[in-house]
């Protein structure tokens, strides 16, 4: 289990990137992990079809919050199509640890929130 909390994961958890909310975001979505009730919200603005600003907020475990922080960094400057193309494997790669099944939903919650927000935007 200690392998799960590698330095970069703890760094993102302790010093989350892009934490907060946006006033009137072009895309916004909040969703929970039904297994634990933890919630992640992602807000983003687009400029010329690319992410110009992004924030996340929520309450969650180390893995879900670190994943959200890493995801917001990864999508800056990306197009909608590029964000839609992000797969579960991309998140696992960012986290860089072997996740036990109980933690997979935690890791993927932010990506699910992002994809739901993009789908609802249409
Ligand atoms: Fe709730 Fe991880 S335990 S998101």
mmCIF file of C-alpha atoms and ligand atoms in Angstrom:
data_model
loop_
_atom_site.group_PDB
_atom_site.id
_atom_site.type_symbol
_atom_site.label_atom_id
_atom_site.label_comp_id
_atom_site.label_asym_id
_atom_site.label_seq_id
_atom_site.Cartn_x
_atom_site.Cartn_y
_atom_site.Cartn_z
ATOM 1 C CA UNK A 1 0.000 0.000 0.000
ATOM 2 C CA UNK A 2 2.839 2.435 0.715
ATOM 3 C CA UNK A 3 3.835 2.164 -2.948
ATOM 4 C CA UNK A 4 0.589 3.906 -3.770
ATOM 5 C CA UNK A 5 1.729 7.121 -2.206
ATOM 6 C CA UNK A 6 4.755 7.959 -4.265
ATOM 7 C CA UNK A 7 6.290 11.362 -3.891
ATOM 8 C CA UNK A 8 4.676 13.005 -6.908
ATOM 9 C CA UNK A 9 1.237 11.822 -5.811
ATOM 10 C CA UNK A 10 1.713 13.266 -2.342
ATOM 11 C CA UNK A 11 3.082 16.438 -3.896
ATOM 12 C CA UNK A 12 -0.068 16.922 -5.993
ATOM 13 C CA UNK A 13 -2.225 16.113 -2.988
ATOM 14 C CA UNK A 14 -0.364 18.496 -0.678
ATOM 15 C CA UNK A 15 0.099 21.268 -3.263
ATOM 16 C CA UNK A 16 -2.813 20.837 -5.630
ATOM 17 C CA UNK A 17 -2.475 22.556 -8.997
ATOM 18 C CA UNK A 18 -5.386 24.584 -10.311
ATOM 19 C CA UNK A 19 -7.528 24.211 -7.230
ATOM 20 C CA UNK A 20 -10.642 26.369 -6.977
ATOM 21 C CA UNK A 21 -13.597 27.264 -9.145
ATOM 22 C CA UNK A 22 -14.251 29.584 -12.102
ATOM 23 C CA UNK A 23 -16.940 32.243 -12.062
ATOM 24 C CA UNK A 24 -18.833 31.385 -15.257
ATOM 25 C CA UNK A 25 -17.052 28.445 -16.835
ATOM 26 C CA UNK A 26 -17.726 27.256 -20.381
ATOM 27 C CA UNK A 27 -17.721 23.681 -19.102
ATOM 28 C CA UNK A 28 -18.528 22.612 -15.564
ATOM 29 C CA UNK A 29 -19.369 19.325 -13.957
ATOM 30 C CA UNK A 30 -19.540 17.882 -10.475
ATOM 31 C CA UNK A 31 -19.928 14.213 -9.785
ATOM 32 C CA UNK A 32 -19.330 11.748 -7.030
ATOM 33 C CA UNK A 33 -17.781 8.384 -6.542
ATOM 34 C CA UNK A 34 -20.871 6.341 -5.598
ATOM 35 C CA UNK A 35 -18.779 3.985 -3.482
ATOM 36 C CA UNK A 36 -17.607 6.631 -1.026
ATOM 37 C CA UNK A 37 -19.556 9.811 -1.787
ATOM 38 C CA UNK A 38 -16.428 11.854 -2.500
ATOM 39 C CA UNK A 39 -17.034 14.629 -4.996
ATOM 40 C CA UNK A 40 -14.948 16.270 -7.699
ATOM 41 C CA UNK A 41 -15.903 19.367 -9.653
ATOM 42 C CA UNK A 42 -14.062 20.575 -12.731
ATOM 43 C CA UNK A 43 -14.567 24.000 -14.332
ATOM 44 C CA UNK A 44 -12.894 25.130 -17.501
ATOM 45 C CA UNK A 45 -12.880 27.938 -19.998
ATOM 46 C CA UNK A 46 -12.097 27.637 -23.676
ATOM 47 C CA UNK A 47 -10.408 30.127 -25.918
ATOM 48 C CA UNK A 48 -10.000 29.476 -29.641
ATOM 49 C CA UNK A 49 -11.204 25.932 -28.992
ATOM 50 C CA UNK A 50 -8.551 25.170 -26.383
ATOM 51 C CA UNK A 51 -8.553 25.076 -22.585
ATOM 52 C CA UNK A 52 -7.422 28.483 -21.385
ATOM 53 C CA UNK A 53 -8.274 28.093 -17.686
ATOM 54 C CA UNK A 54 -9.130 25.103 -15.556
ATOM 55 C CA UNK A 55 -9.886 24.567 -11.883
ATOM 56 C CA UNK A 56 -10.924 21.630 -9.774
ATOM 57 C CA UNK A 57 -12.480 21.402 -6.354
ATOM 58 C CA UNK A 58 -13.900 18.702 -4.175
ATOM 59 C CA UNK A 59 -13.405 16.390 -1.299
ATOM 60 C CA UNK A 60 -11.658 13.136 -1.741
ATOM 61 C CA UNK A 61 -8.875 10.751 -0.953
ATOM 62 C CA UNK A 62 -5.232 11.240 -1.860
ATOM 63 C CA UNK A 63 -5.570 9.348 -5.158
ATOM 64 C CA UNK A 64 -8.681 11.192 -6.399
ATOM 65 C CA UNK A 65 -7.318 14.627 -5.507
ATOM 66 C CA UNK A 66 -3.867 13.930 -6.962
ATOM 67 C CA UNK A 67 -5.499 12.571 -10.107
ATOM 68 C CA UNK A 68 -7.636 15.726 -10.414
ATOM 69 C CA UNK A 69 -4.610 17.962 -9.942
ATOM 70 C CA UNK A 70 -2.600 16.057 -12.565
ATOM 71 C CA UNK A 71 -5.521 15.994 -14.983
ATOM 72 C CA UNK A 72 -6.023 19.752 -14.807
ATOM 73 C CA UNK A 73 -2.352 20.234 -15.628
ATOM 74 C CA UNK A 74 -2.554 17.795 -18.500
ATOM 75 C CA UNK A 75 -5.553 19.389 -20.216
ATOM 76 C CA UNK A 76 -4.338 22.988 -20.303
ATOM 77 C CA UNK A 77 -4.195 24.030 -23.949
ATOM 78 C CA UNK A 78 -5.998 20.913 -25.147
ATOM 79 C CA UNK A 79 -8.938 20.854 -27.567
ATOM 80 C CA UNK A 80 -12.267 19.229 -26.733
ATOM 81 C CA UNK A 81 -11.446 16.334 -29.058
ATOM 82 C CA UNK A 82 -8.106 15.818 -27.314
ATOM 83 C CA UNK A 83 -9.808 15.776 -23.911
ATOM 84 C CA UNK A 84 -12.463 13.372 -25.153
ATOM 85 C CA UNK A 85 -9.703 11.098 -26.404
ATOM 86 C CA UNK A 86 -8.134 10.770 -22.938
ATOM 87 C CA UNK A 87 -8.419 7.202 -21.734
ATOM 88 C CA UNK A 88 -8.233 5.483 -18.361
ATOM 89 C CA UNK A 89 -4.702 4.356 -19.237
ATOM 90 C CA UNK A 90 -3.594 7.981 -19.537
ATOM 91 C CA UNK A 91 -4.622 8.565 -15.937
ATOM 92 C CA UNK A 92 -2.913 5.391 -14.724
ATOM 93 C CA UNK A 93 0.216 6.532 -16.552
ATOM 94 C CA UNK A 94 0.097 9.978 -14.928
ATOM 95 C CA UNK A 95 -0.243 8.435 -11.487
ATOM 96 C CA UNK A 96 2.487 5.955 -12.286
ATOM 97 C CA UNK A 97 1.505 3.369 -9.688
ATOM 98 C CA UNK A 98 -0.184 0.002 -9.757
ATOM 99 C CA UNK A 99 -3.633 0.653 -8.342
ATOM 100 C CA UNK A 100 -5.578 -1.946 -6.394
ATOM 101 C CA UNK A 101 -9.150 -2.396 -7.685
ATOM 102 C CA UNK A 102 -10.546 -0.431 -4.737
ATOM 103 C CA UNK A 103 -8.607 2.651 -5.883
ATOM 104 C CA UNK A 104 -9.348 2.540 -9.598
ATOM 105 C CA UNK A 105 -12.596 4.472 -9.219
ATOM 106 C CA UNK A 106 -10.815 7.093 -7.130
ATOM 107 C CA UNK A 107 -8.197 7.574 -9.835
ATOM 108 C CA UNK A 108 -10.756 7.776 -12.635
ATOM 109 C CA UNK A 109 -13.303 10.037 -10.937
ATOM 110 C CA UNK A 110 -11.793 13.300 -12.279
ATOM 111 C CA UNK A 111 -11.653 11.955 -15.855
ATOM 112 C CA UNK A 112 -15.280 10.799 -15.586
ATOM 113 C CA UNK A 113 -16.256 14.266 -14.359
ATOM 114 C CA UNK A 114 -14.413 15.911 -17.249
ATOM 115 C CA UNK A 115 -15.992 13.641 -19.860
ATOM 116 C CA UNK A 116 -19.447 14.086 -18.365
ATOM 117 C CA UNK A 117 -19.012 17.867 -18.426
ATOM 118 C CA UNK A 118 -17.932 17.784 -22.058
ATOM 119 C CA UNK A 119 -20.845 15.522 -23.027
ATOM 120 C CA UNK A 120 -23.364 17.757 -21.261
ATOM 121 C CA UNK A 121 -21.983 20.808 -23.012
ATOM 122 C CA UNK A 122 -23.279 19.577 -26.366
HETATM 123 FE FE1 LIG B 1 -13.491 8.434 -2.277
HETATM 124 FE FE2 LIG B 1 -11.170 7.737 -3.210
HETATM 125 S S1 LIG B 1 -12.099 7.043 -1.370
HETATM 126 S S2 LIG B 1 -12.617 9.004 -4.154
#
